CSV table of C-alpha atoms in Angstrom, one decimal:
chain,number,residue,atom,x,y,z
A,14,MET,CA,-51.3,-20.0,-33.1
A,15,GLN,CA,-54.6,-21.1,-31.8
A,16,ARG,CA,-53.5,-20.1,-28.3
A,17,ILE,CA,-52.8,-16.6,-29.4
A,18,ILE,CA,-56.2,-16.2,-31.1
A,19,LEU,CA,-57.9,-17.4,-28.0
A,20,GLU,CA,-55.9,-15.1,-25.8
A,21,SER,CA,-56.6,-12.0,-27.8
A,22,LYS,CA,-60.3,-12.9,-27.8
A,23,VAL,CA,-60.3,-13.2,-24.0
A,24,LEU,CA,-58.4,-10.0,-23.7
A,25,ARG,CA,-60.8,-8.1,-26.1
A,26,LYS,CA,-63.8,-9.3,-24.1
A,27,ASN,CA,-62.0,-8.3,-20.9
A,28,ASP,CA,-61.3,-4.8,-22.3
A,29,GLU,CA,-65.1,-4.3,-23.0
A,30,TYR,CA,-65.9,-5.1,-19.4
A,31,ALA,CA,-63.0,-2.9,-18.2
A,32,ASP,CA,-64.3,0.1,-20.2
A,33,ALA,CA,-67.8,-0.4,-18.7
A,34,ASN,CA,-66.2,-0.5,-15.2
A,35,ARG,CA,-64.3,2.7,-15.9
A,36,ARG,CA,-67.4,4.5,-17.1
A,37,LEU,CA,-69.2,3.4,-14.0
A,38,PHE,CA,-66.4,4.5,-11.6
A,39,GLU,CA,-66.2,7.9,-13.4
A,40,GLN,CA,-70.0,8.4,-13.1
A,41,HIS,CA,-69.8,7.8,-9.4
A,42,GLY,CA,-66.5,9.6,-8.7
A,43,THR,CA,-65.0,6.3,-7.4
A,44,ALA,CA,-61.2,6.2,-7.7
A,45,ALA,CA,-60.3,2.6,-8.6
A,46,VAL,CA,-56.9,1.2,-7.7
A,47,ASN,CA,-55.5,-2.3,-8.8
A,48,VAL,CA,-52.8,-3.6,-6.4
A,49,MET,CA,-50.5,-6.3,-7.9
A,50,SER,CA,-47.5,-8.3,-6.8
A,51,ALA,CA,-45.9,-11.7,-6.6
A,52,PRO,CA,-47.1,-14.0,-3.8
A,53,GLY,CA,-45.9,-12.8,-0.4
A,54,ALA,CA,-44.6,-9.4,-1.5
A,55,GLY,CA,-46.7,-7.7,1.1
A,56,LYS,CA,-49.9,-6.4,-0.7
A,57,THR,CA,-52.2,-7.1,2.3
A,58,SER,CA,-49.7,-5.6,4.8
A,59,LEU,CA,-49.4,-2.5,2.6
A,60,LEU,CA,-53.2,-2.2,2.5
A,61,GLU,CA,-53.5,-2.6,6.3
A,62,LYS,CA,-51.1,0.3,6.8
A,63,THR,CA,-52.7,2.4,4.0
A,64,LEU,CA,-56.3,1.8,5.2
A,65,HIS,CA,-55.4,2.7,8.8
A,66,ALA,CA,-54.0,6.0,7.5
A,67,LEU,CA,-56.7,6.9,5.0
A,68,LYS,CA,-60.0,5.4,6.3
A,69,ASN,CA,-61.0,8.8,7.8
A,70,ASP,CA,-60.2,10.7,4.6
A,71,PHE,CA,-62.2,8.5,2.1
A,72,GLN,CA,-65.0,6.1,2.2
A,73,ILE,CA,-63.1,3.0,1.1
A,74,ALA,CA,-64.1,-0.5,-0.1
A,75,VAL,CA,-61.7,-3.3,-0.9
A,76,ILE,CA,-62.1,-6.2,-3.3
A,77,GLU,CA,-59.9,-9.2,-2.4
A,78,GLY,CA,-58.9,-11.6,-5.1
A,79,ASP,CA,-57.7,-14.9,-3.8
A,80,LEU,CA,-57.5,-18.4,-5.2
A,81,TYR,CA,-59.2,-20.1,-2.2
A,82,THR,CA,-58.9,-18.5,1.2
A,83,THR,CA,-60.4,-15.5,2.9
A,84,PHE,CA,-57.3,-14.8,5.0
A,85,ASP,CA,-56.6,-11.5,3.3
A,86,ALA,CA,-60.2,-10.3,3.4
A,87,ASP,CA,-60.3,-11.1,7.1
A,88,ARG,CA,-57.2,-9.0,7.7
A,89,ILE,CA,-58.7,-6.1,5.7
A,90,GLU,CA,-62.0,-6.3,7.6
A,91,ALA,CA,-60.1,-6.1,10.9
A,92,THR,CA,-59.1,-2.5,9.9
A,93,GLY,CA,-62.7,-1.5,9.8
A,94,VAL,CA,-62.9,-1.2,6.0
A,95,PRO,CA,-65.4,-3.5,4.2
A,96,ALA,CA,-63.8,-6.2,2.1
A,97,TYR,CA,-65.5,-8.1,-0.7
A,98,GLN,CA,-64.1,-11.5,-1.6
A,99,ILE,CA,-63.6,-12.9,-5.1
A,100,THR,CA,-62.5,-16.5,-4.9
A,101,THR,CA,-60.9,-17.3,-8.3
A,102,GLY,CA,-60.3,-21.1,-7.7
A,103,THR,CA,-57.6,-22.0,-10.2
A,104,CYS,CA,-57.8,-18.7,-12.1
A,105,CYS,CA,-54.5,-16.9,-11.7
A,106,HIS,CA,-55.8,-13.3,-12.0
A,107,LEU,CA,-58.8,-11.1,-11.6
A,108,ASP,CA,-60.6,-10.0,-14.7
A,109,ALA,CA,-62.8,-7.1,-15.5
A,110,ARG,CA,-66.0,-9.2,-15.5
A,111,MET,CA,-65.3,-10.5,-12.0
A,112,ILE,CA,-65.0,-6.9,-10.9
A,113,ALA,CA,-68.2,-5.8,-12.7
A,114,ARG,CA,-70.1,-8.6,-10.9
A,115,ALA,CA,-68.7,-7.7,-7.5
A,116,VAL,CA,-69.4,-4.0,-8.0
A,117,ALA,CA,-73.0,-4.7,-9.0
A,118,GLU,CA,-73.6,-7.2,-6.2
A,119,PHE,CA,-72.1,-5.2,-3.4
A,120,ARG,CA,-73.0,-1.6,-4.4
A,121,ILE,CA,-69.3,-0.8,-4.3
A,122,VAL,CA,-69.6,2.4,-6.3
A,123,GLU,CA,-70.9,4.2,-3.3
A,124,ALA,CA,-67.2,4.3,-2.1
A,125,ASP,CA,-64.9,7.2,-2.9
A,126,LEU,CA,-61.9,4.8,-3.2
A,127,LEU,CA,-62.1,1.2,-4.4
A,128,ILE,CA,-58.9,-0.8,-3.8
A,129,ILE,CA,-58.6,-4.1,-5.6
A,130,GLU,CA,-56.0,-6.6,-4.3
A,131,ASN,CA,-55.2,-8.9,-7.2
A,132,VAL,CA,-54.1,-12.5,-7.0
A,133,GLY,CA,-50.4,-12.9,-6.1
A,134,ASN,CA,-48.8,-13.3,-9.5
A,135,LEU,CA,-46.3,-11.2,-11.4
A,136,VAL,CA,-47.4,-12.4,-14.9
A,137,CYS,CA,-51.1,-12.7,-15.8
A,138,PRO,CA,-52.7,-9.8,-13.8
A,139,ALA,CA,-50.6,-7.3,-15.8
A,140,GLU,CA,-52.5,-8.3,-18.9
A,141,PHE,CA,-56.0,-7.7,-17.5
A,142,ASP,CA,-57.3,-4.2,-17.4
A,143,LEU,CA,-59.9,-4.0,-14.6
A,144,GLY,CA,-61.0,-0.5,-15.4
A,145,GLU,CA,-58.8,0.9,-12.7
A,146,ASP,CA,-57.5,4.5,-12.6
A,147,LEU,CA,-54.2,3.5,-11.0
A,148,ARG,CA,-52.0,0.5,-11.0
A,149,VAL,CA,-49.9,-0.1,-7.9
A,150,MET,CA,-47.2,-2.7,-8.1
A,151,VAL,CA,-45.5,-4.1,-4.9
A,152,CYS,CA,-42.1,-5.7,-5.3
A,153,SER,CA,-40.4,-7.3,-2.3
A,154,VAL,CA,-36.7,-6.4,-2.5
A,155,VAL,CA,-36.0,-9.9,-1.3
A,156,GLU,CA,-37.2,-11.3,-4.7
A,157,GLY,CA,-33.9,-10.0,-6.2
A,158,ALA,CA,-32.7,-7.0,-8.3
A,159,ASP,CA,-33.4,-8.8,-11.6
A,160,LYS,CA,-37.2,-8.9,-11.3
A,161,PRO,CA,-38.0,-5.8,-13.5
A,162,GLN,CA,-36.3,-7.3,-16.5
A,163,LYS,CA,-37.7,-10.8,-15.8
A,164,TYR,CA,-41.3,-9.6,-15.4
A,165,PRO,CA,-41.3,-6.4,-17.5
A,166,LEU,CA,-45.0,-6.0,-18.4
A,167,MET,CA,-45.9,-5.8,-14.7
A,168,PHE,CA,-43.3,-3.1,-14.1
A,169,GLN,CA,-44.0,-1.3,-17.3
A,170,THR,CA,-47.7,-0.9,-16.8
A,171,ALA,CA,-47.5,0.2,-13.1
A,172,ASP,CA,-48.3,3.8,-12.3
A,173,VAL,CA,-46.5,3.6,-9.1
A,174,ILE,CA,-44.0,1.0,-7.8
A,175,LEU,CA,-43.4,0.1,-4.1
A,176,LEU,CA,-40.2,-1.6,-3.1
A,177,ASN,CA,-41.2,-3.4,0.1
A,178,LYS,CA,-39.2,-5.2,2.9
A,179,ILE,CA,-36.3,-2.8,2.7
A,180,ASP,CA,-35.6,-3.7,6.4
A,181,LEU,CA,-34.4,-7.1,5.0
A,182,ILE,CA,-31.8,-5.6,2.6
A,183,PRO,CA,-28.8,-5.8,5.0
A,184,LEU,CA,-29.3,-9.5,5.5
A,185,ALA,CA,-30.7,-10.4,2.0
A,186,GLY,CA,-27.6,-9.3,0.1
A,187,VAL,CA,-29.8,-7.4,-2.5
A,188,SER,CA,-28.7,-4.0,-3.7
A,189,LEU,CA,-31.5,-1.4,-3.6
A,190,GLU,CA,-29.5,0.7,-6.1
A,191,ASP,CA,-29.4,-2.1,-8.6
A,192,LEU,CA,-33.1,-2.8,-8.2
A,193,LEU,CA,-33.9,0.9,-8.7
A,194,SER,CA,-31.7,1.0,-11.7
A,195,ASN,CA,-33.4,-2.0,-13.2
A,196,VAL,CA,-36.8,-0.6,-12.5
A,197,ARG,CA,-35.8,2.5,-14.4
A,198,LYS,CA,-34.8,0.5,-17.4
A,199,VAL,CA,-38.3,-0.8,-17.9
A,200,ASN,CA,-40.3,2.1,-16.4
A,201,PRO,CA,-38.4,5.4,-16.5
A,202,SER,CA,-41.1,7.6,-15.1
A,203,ALA,CA,-43.4,5.9,-12.4
A,204,PRO,CA,-42.9,7.2,-8.9
A,205,VAL,CA,-41.0,4.6,-6.8
A,206,PHE,CA,-41.3,4.3,-3.0
A,207,ALA,CA,-38.9,2.2,-0.9
A,208,LEU,CA,-40.6,1.1,2.3
A,209,SER,CA,-41.1,-1.5,4.9
A,210,CYS,CA,-44.6,-2.5,6.0
A,211,ARG,CA,-43.0,-4.3,9.0
A,212,THR,CA,-41.0,-1.4,10.4
A,213,GLY,CA,-43.2,1.4,9.0
A,214,GLU,CA,-40.2,3.0,7.3
A,215,GLY,CA,-41.3,4.9,4.2
A,216,ILE,CA,-45.0,4.3,4.8
A,217,ASP,CA,-45.8,8.0,5.4
A,218,ALA,CA,-44.3,9.2,2.1
A,219,TRP,CA,-46.3,6.5,0.2
A,220,VAL,CA,-49.5,7.3,2.1
A,221,ASN,CA,-49.1,11.1,1.5
A,222,TRP,CA,-48.5,10.6,-2.2
A,223,PHE,CA,-51.4,8.2,-2.5
A,224,ARG,CA,-53.8,10.5,-0.6
A,225,HIS,CA,-52.9,13.3,-2.9
A,226,ARG,CA,-53.3,11.1,-6.0
A,227,VAL,CA,-56.7,9.7,-5.0
A,228,THR,CA,-57.9,13.3,-4.2
A,229,GLY,CA,-56.7,14.4,-7.6
A,230,LEU,CA,-58.4,11.5,-9.3
A,231,ARG,CA,-61.7,12.3,-7.6
A,232,LYS,CA,-61.4,16.0,-8.4
A,233,ARG,CA,-60.6,15.3,-12.0
A,234,GLU,CA,-63.9,13.3,-12.3
A,235,VAL,CA,-65.9,16.2,-10.9
A,236,HIS,CA,-64.2,18.5,-13.4
A,237,GLU,CA,-65.0,16.3,-16.2
A,238,CYS,CA,-68.6,16.1,-15.2
A,239,ALA,CA,-69.0,19.9,-14.8
B,4,MET,CA,-68.4,-21.7,-18.6
B,5,GLN,CA,-66.6,-21.3,-21.9
B,6,ARG,CA,-63.4,-20.5,-20.0
B,7,ILE,CA,-63.6,-23.8,-18.2
B,8,ILE,CA,-64.2,-25.9,-21.4
B,9,LEU,CA,-61.2,-24.2,-23.0
B,10,GLU,CA,-59.1,-24.8,-20.0
B,11,SER,CA,-59.9,-28.5,-19.8
B,12,LYS,CA,-59.2,-28.9,-23.6
B,13,VAL,CA,-55.8,-27.2,-23.1
B,14,LEU,CA,-55.0,-29.4,-20.1
B,15,ARG,CA,-56.1,-32.6,-22.0
B,16,LYS,CA,-53.8,-31.7,-24.9
B,17,ASN,CA,-51.0,-30.9,-22.4
B,18,ASP,CA,-51.4,-34.3,-20.7
B,19,GLU,CA,-51.0,-36.1,-24.1
B,20,TYR,CA,-47.7,-34.3,-24.6
B,21,ALA,CA,-46.7,-35.0,-21.0
B,22,ASP,CA,-47.3,-38.7,-21.4
B,23,ALA,CA,-45.2,-38.8,-24.5
B,24,ASN,CA,-42.4,-36.9,-22.7
B,25,ARG,CA,-42.6,-39.4,-19.8
B,26,ARG,CA,-42.3,-42.4,-22.1
B,27,LEU,CA,-39.3,-40.8,-23.9
B,28,PHE,CA,-37.6,-40.0,-20.6
B,29,GLU,CA,-38.2,-43.6,-19.4
B,30,GLN,CA,-36.8,-45.1,-22.6
B,31,HIS,CA,-33.6,-43.1,-22.2
B,32,GLY,CA,-33.3,-43.5,-18.4
B,33,THR,CA,-33.5,-39.7,-18.0
B,34,ALA,CA,-34.8,-38.6,-14.6
B,35,ALA,CA,-36.9,-35.4,-15.2
B,36,VAL,CA,-37.4,-32.8,-12.5
B,37,ASN,CA,-39.7,-29.8,-12.6
B,38,VAL,CA,-38.7,-27.0,-10.2
B,39,MET,CA,-41.4,-24.4,-9.4
B,40,SER,CA,-41.8,-21.4,-7.1
B,41,ALA,CA,-43.0,-17.8,-6.9
B,42,PRO,CA,-40.8,-15.1,-8.5
B,43,GLY,CA,-37.6,-14.6,-6.5
B,44,ALA,CA,-38.0,-17.6,-4.2
B,45,GLY,CA,-34.5,-18.8,-5.2
B,46,LYS,CA,-35.0,-21.5,-7.9
B,47,THR,CA,-31.8,-20.5,-9.8
B,48,SER,CA,-29.7,-20.1,-6.7
B,49,LEU,CA,-30.9,-23.6,-5.6
B,50,LEU,CA,-29.9,-25.0,-9.0
B,51,GLU,CA,-26.5,-23.3,-8.9
B,52,LYS,CA,-25.8,-25.0,-5.5
B,53,THR,CA,-27.3,-28.3,-6.6
B,54,LEU,CA,-25.4,-28.5,-9.9
B,55,HIS,CA,-22.1,-27.7,-8.3
B,56,ALA,CA,-22.7,-30.6,-6.0
B,57,LEU,CA,-24.0,-33.2,-8.5
B,58,LYS,CA,-22.4,-32.4,-11.8
B,59,ASN,CA,-19.8,-35.1,-11.4
B,60,ASP,CA,-22.4,-37.7,-10.4
B,61,PHE,CA,-24.8,-37.3,-13.3
B,62,GLN,CA,-24.8,-36.0,-16.9
B,63,ILE,CA,-27.1,-33.0,-16.3
B,64,ALA,CA,-29.1,-30.8,-18.6
B,65,VAL,CA,-31.2,-27.8,-17.6
B,66,ILE,CA,-34.2,-26.3,-19.4
B,67,GLU,CA,-34.8,-22.7,-18.3
B,68,GLY,CA,-38.3,-21.3,-18.7
B,69,ASP,CA,-38.4,-17.5,-18.6
B,70,LEU,CA,-40.8,-14.8,-19.9
B,71,TYR,CA,-38.1,-12.8,-21.7
B,72,THR,CA,-34.6,-12.8,-20.3
B,73,THR,CA,-31.7,-15.4,-20.4
B,74,PHE,CA,-30.4,-14.2,-17.0
B,75,ASP,CA,-31.1,-17.6,-15.4
B,76,ALA,CA,-29.8,-19.7,-18.3
B,77,ASP,CA,-26.5,-17.6,-18.1
B,78,ARG,CA,-26.2,-18.3,-14.4
B,79,ILE,CA,-26.7,-22.1,-15.0
B,80,GLU,CA,-24.2,-22.2,-17.9
B,81,ALA,CA,-21.6,-20.6,-15.6
B,82,THR,CA,-21.7,-23.8,-13.5
B,83,GLY,CA,-20.6,-25.8,-16.5
B,84,VAL,CA,-23.9,-27.5,-17.1
B,85,PRO,CA,-25.7,-26.9,-20.4
B,86,ALA,CA,-28.8,-24.8,-20.2
B,87,TYR,CA,-31.5,-24.7,-22.9
B,88,GLN,CA,-33.7,-21.6,-22.9
B,89,ILE,CA,-37.5,-21.5,-23.5
B,90,THR,CA,-38.7,-18.0,-23.7
B,91,THR,CA,-42.4,-18.0,-23.1
B,92,GLY,CA,-43.2,-14.3,-23.8
B,93,THR,CA,-46.4,-13.5,-22.0
B,94,CYS,CA,-47.1,-17.2,-21.2
B,95,CYS,CA,-47.0,-17.7,-17.4
B,96,HIS,CA,-46.0,-21.4,-17.3
B,97,LEU,CA,-44.1,-24.0,-19.3
B,98,ASP,CA,-46.3,-26.7,-20.9
B,99,ALA,CA,-45.5,-30.2,-22.0
B,100,ARG,CA,-45.4,-29.3,-25.7
B,101,MET,CA,-42.7,-26.7,-25.1
B,102,ILE,CA,-40.6,-29.3,-23.3
B,103,ALA,CA,-41.2,-31.9,-26.1
B,104,ARG,CA,-39.9,-29.4,-28.6
B,105,ALA,CA,-36.8,-28.4,-26.6
B,106,VAL,CA,-36.0,-32.1,-25.9
B,107,ALA,CA,-36.2,-32.9,-29.6
B,108,GLU,CA,-34.3,-29.9,-30.7
B,109,PHE,CA,-31.4,-30.2,-28.2
B,110,ARG,CA,-31.1,-34.0,-27.8
B,111,ILE,CA,-31.6,-33.5,-24.1
B,112,VAL,CA,-32.5,-37.2,-23.5
B,113,GLU,CA,-28.8,-38.0,-23.6
B,114,ALA,CA,-28.7,-36.6,-20.1
B,115,ASP,CA,-29.1,-38.7,-17.0
B,116,LEU,CA,-30.9,-35.9,-15.2
B,117,LEU,CA,-33.0,-33.2,-16.8
B,118,ILE,CA,-33.9,-30.3,-14.5
B,119,ILE,CA,-36.6,-27.9,-15.7
B,120,GLU,CA,-36.8,-24.5,-14.1
B,121,ASN,CA,-40.3,-23.3,-14.6
B,122,VAL,CA,-41.5,-19.7,-14.9
B,123,GLY,CA,-41.8,-18.0,-11.5
B,124,ASN,CA,-45.4,-18.3,-10.7
B,125,LEU,CA,-47.2,-20.1,-7.8
B,126,VAL,CA,-50.5,-20.7,-9.7
B,127,CYS,CA,-50.5,-21.9,-13.3
B,128,PRO,CA,-47.4,-24.1,-13.5
B,129,ALA,CA,-49.0,-26.4,-10.9
B,130,GLU,CA,-51.7,-27.4,-13.4
B,131,PHE,CA,-49.3,-28.4,-16.2
B,132,ASP,CA,-47.8,-31.8,-16.1
B,133,LEU,CA,-44.5,-31.7,-18.1
B,134,GLY,CA,-43.9,-35.5,-18.0
B,135,GLU,CA,-41.6,-35.1,-15.0
B,136,ASP,CA,-40.7,-37.8,-12.4
B,137,LEU,CA,-40.3,-35.3,-9.6
B,138,ARG,CA,-41.9,-32.0,-8.7
B,139,VAL,CA,-39.7,-29.7,-6.5
B,140,MET,CA,-41.3,-26.7,-5.0
B,141,VAL,CA,-39.3,-23.8,-3.6
B,142,CYS,CA,-41.0,-21.5,-1.1
B,143,SER,CA,-39.2,-18.5,0.3
B,144,VAL,CA,-40.0,-18.2,4.0
B,145,VAL,CA,-40.1,-14.5,3.6
B,146,GLU,CA,-43.3,-14.9,1.5
B,147,GLY,CA,-45.1,-15.6,4.8
B,148,ALA,CA,-46.5,-18.6,6.6
B,149,ASP,CA,-49.9,-18.5,5.0
B,150,LYS,CA,-48.8,-19.5,1.5
B,151,PRO,CA,-49.6,-23.2,1.6
B,152,GLN,CA,-53.3,-22.4,2.2
B,153,LYS,CA,-53.3,-19.6,-0.3
B,154,TYR,CA,-51.7,-21.6,-3.2
B,155,PRO,CA,-52.6,-25.2,-2.2
B,156,LEU,CA,-52.4,-26.9,-5.6
B,157,MET,CA,-48.7,-26.1,-5.9
B,158,PHE,CA,-47.9,-27.4,-2.4
B,159,GLN,CA,-50.2,-30.4,-2.8
B,160,THR,CA,-48.7,-31.6,-6.0
B,161,ALA,CA,-45.1,-31.2,-4.9
B,162,ASP,CA,-43.0,-34.3,-4.3
B,163,VAL,CA,-40.5,-32.4,-2.2
B,164,ILE,CA,-40.8,-28.9,-0.6
B,165,LEU,CA,-37.8,-26.6,0.0
B,166,LEU,CA,-38.2,-23.7,2.4
B,167,ASN,CA,-35.5,-21.3,1.3
B,168,LYS,CA,-34.0,-18.1,2.9
B,169,ILE,CA,-34.2,-19.4,6.4
B,170,ASP,CA,-31.3,-17.0,7.2
B,171,LEU,CA,-33.8,-14.2,6.9
B,172,ILE,CA,-36.3,-15.6,9.5
B,173,PRO,CA,-34.9,-13.7,12.5
B,174,LEU,CA,-35.5,-10.4,10.7
B,175,ALA,CA,-38.6,-11.2,8.7
B,176,GLY,CA,-40.8,-12.1,11.7
B,177,VAL,CA,-42.0,-15.3,10.0
B,178,SER,CA,-42.4,-18.5,12.1
B,179,LEU,CA,-40.8,-21.5,10.5
B,180,GLU,CA,-43.0,-23.7,12.8
B,181,ASP,CA,-46.2,-22.1,11.5
B,182,LEU,CA,-45.1,-22.4,7.9
B,183,LEU,CA,-44.2,-26.1,8.4
B,184,SER,CA,-47.5,-26.7,10.1
B,185,ASN,CA,-49.4,-25.1,7.2
B,186,VAL,CA,-47.4,-27.1,4.7
B,187,ARG,CA,-48.5,-30.3,6.5
B,188,LYS,CA,-52.2,-29.2,6.3
B,189,VAL,CA,-52.1,-29.3,2.5
B,190,ASN,CA,-49.3,-31.9,2.0
B,191,PRO,CA,-48.9,-34.3,4.9
B,192,SER,CA,-46.2,-36.5,3.4
B,193,ALA,CA,-43.7,-34.8,1.1
B,194,PRO,CA,-40.2,-34.4,2.5
B,195,VAL,CA,-39.5,-30.8,3.5
B,196,PHE,CA,-36.1,-29.2,3.7
B,197,ALA,CA,-35.4,-25.9,5.4
B,198,LEU,CA,-32.3,-24.3,3.9
B,199,SER,CA,-30.6,-21.1,2.8
B,200,CYS,CA,-29.0,-20.9,-0.7
B,201,ARG,CA,-27.2,-17.7,0.5
B,202,THR,CA,-25.5,-19.2,3.6
B,203,GLY,CA,-25.5,-22.8,2.5
B,204,GLU,CA,-27.3,-24.0,5.6
B,205,GLY,CA,-29.3,-27.1,4.9
B,206,ILE,CA,-28.0,-27.5,1.3
B,207,ASP,CA,-26.1,-30.7,2.0
B,208,ALA,CA,-29.1,-32.5,3.4
B,209,TRP,CA,-31.2,-31.5,0.3
B,210,VAL,CA,-28.4,-32.5,-2.1
B,211,ASN,CA,-27.9,-35.9,-0.5
B,212,TRP,CA,-31.6,-36.6,-0.6
B,213,PHE,CA,-31.9,-35.5,-4.2
B,214,ARG,CA,-28.8,-37.5,-5.3
B,215,HIS,CA,-30.3,-40.6,-3.7
B,216,ARG,CA,-33.8,-39.9,-5.2
B,217,VAL,CA,-32.4,-39.3,-8.8
B,218,THR,CA,-30.3,-42.5,-8.5
B,219,GLY,CA,-33.4,-44.4,-7.4
B,220,LEU,CA,-35.4,-43.0,-10.3
B,221,ARG,CA,-32.7,-44.0,-12.8
B,222,LYS,CA,-32.3,-47.5,-11.3
B,223,ARG,CA,-36.1,-48.0,-11.4
B,224,GLU,CA,-36.1,-47.3,-15.1
B,225,VAL,CA,-33.3,-49.9,-15.7
B,226,HIS,CA,-35.3,-52.4,-13.6
B,227,GLU,CA,-38.4,-51.7,-15.7
B,228,CYS,CA,-36.6,-52.1,-18.9
B,229,ALA,CA,-35.0,-55.4,-17.8
């Protein structure tokens, strides 16, 4: 019982920071995107591909959440997009307060598009609103077709779901049809893209959708301000 | 700061339960094994193979930790070994108190070998001692060679590390050599087995080591009691 009370207090406090972040992003016309997945599902590879495609369309900043290393931030910086590192130590997710601090410290709101790469974890990050406009969930097909039922909150709260590593399907013995069907059981409406960051298959469709969505998010803000 | 104090309180309480579990397992000569990995790395597939091989050598019980579903428990029961389900809801790890309750409720200490399949998560389960004798860590090679550095606590605290899905290496573009080298940087001494639950490659070597280790753990207990 005590655990539940503590948890809801932590989440309430988080939501206050998330609301403040959201207001700040709205004021500055910054579209904020939270990218989540299990460890090794391909978030950083996806960002590398996405940043190469979009870095001339938007002024982009990336926040990298990692337990200890700067491996991912280094990979992002190599694309020419600035990456700001949040090292969480043993903390298994980013929270809205960490984002608020990073945004203040690094003047991130000058960007059109802020992409936040969360800690690799299919459980806890789903519970923490960061003040983002869009939740992107990456699932490696190699994890198995049962993952939507086993980690439903992550799949339910995603605005778009990317099924990565489809080039491994022939060898992995996973059915994309089963995985898609299981995704639909927990999230009937989110757009789903099947792709491979390694071969590039399906990347264009994702990037085009994402470009359009980010543009829409930024226009909407302008509308609301007018 | 508040977060850290709460955390250490939670962990201290957990350690008390873990110590009590350990004493109980010792008294009954039950070897307790905690199996951990990221989502979809293959814990349940590994257990299916391992249980088929060892179910005539030991009286085995399995505790299945899952957020919501009984998918894994159903797969374990299909091997003929009893599985006891702990559904954690939004909690991202098993803790020692959950194990204590399950052990009391289901008379699990009558088993020679208790295998606990933790929630799929590379972060939080590493911090929670369940009172186990042996920590088994499963890493899917498809997650990438950088995982030992990115999730060091899990790799450091493992007594044995299994690198699963090696059949996918040719397609996945991951170097087993790099992964092994990175494992050794954070854990220089734990035995490492490269295997594939899908093809069966490497399973015999793992099962033989595990049989020997469990036998040793149980003999040691008898020694200590004598």
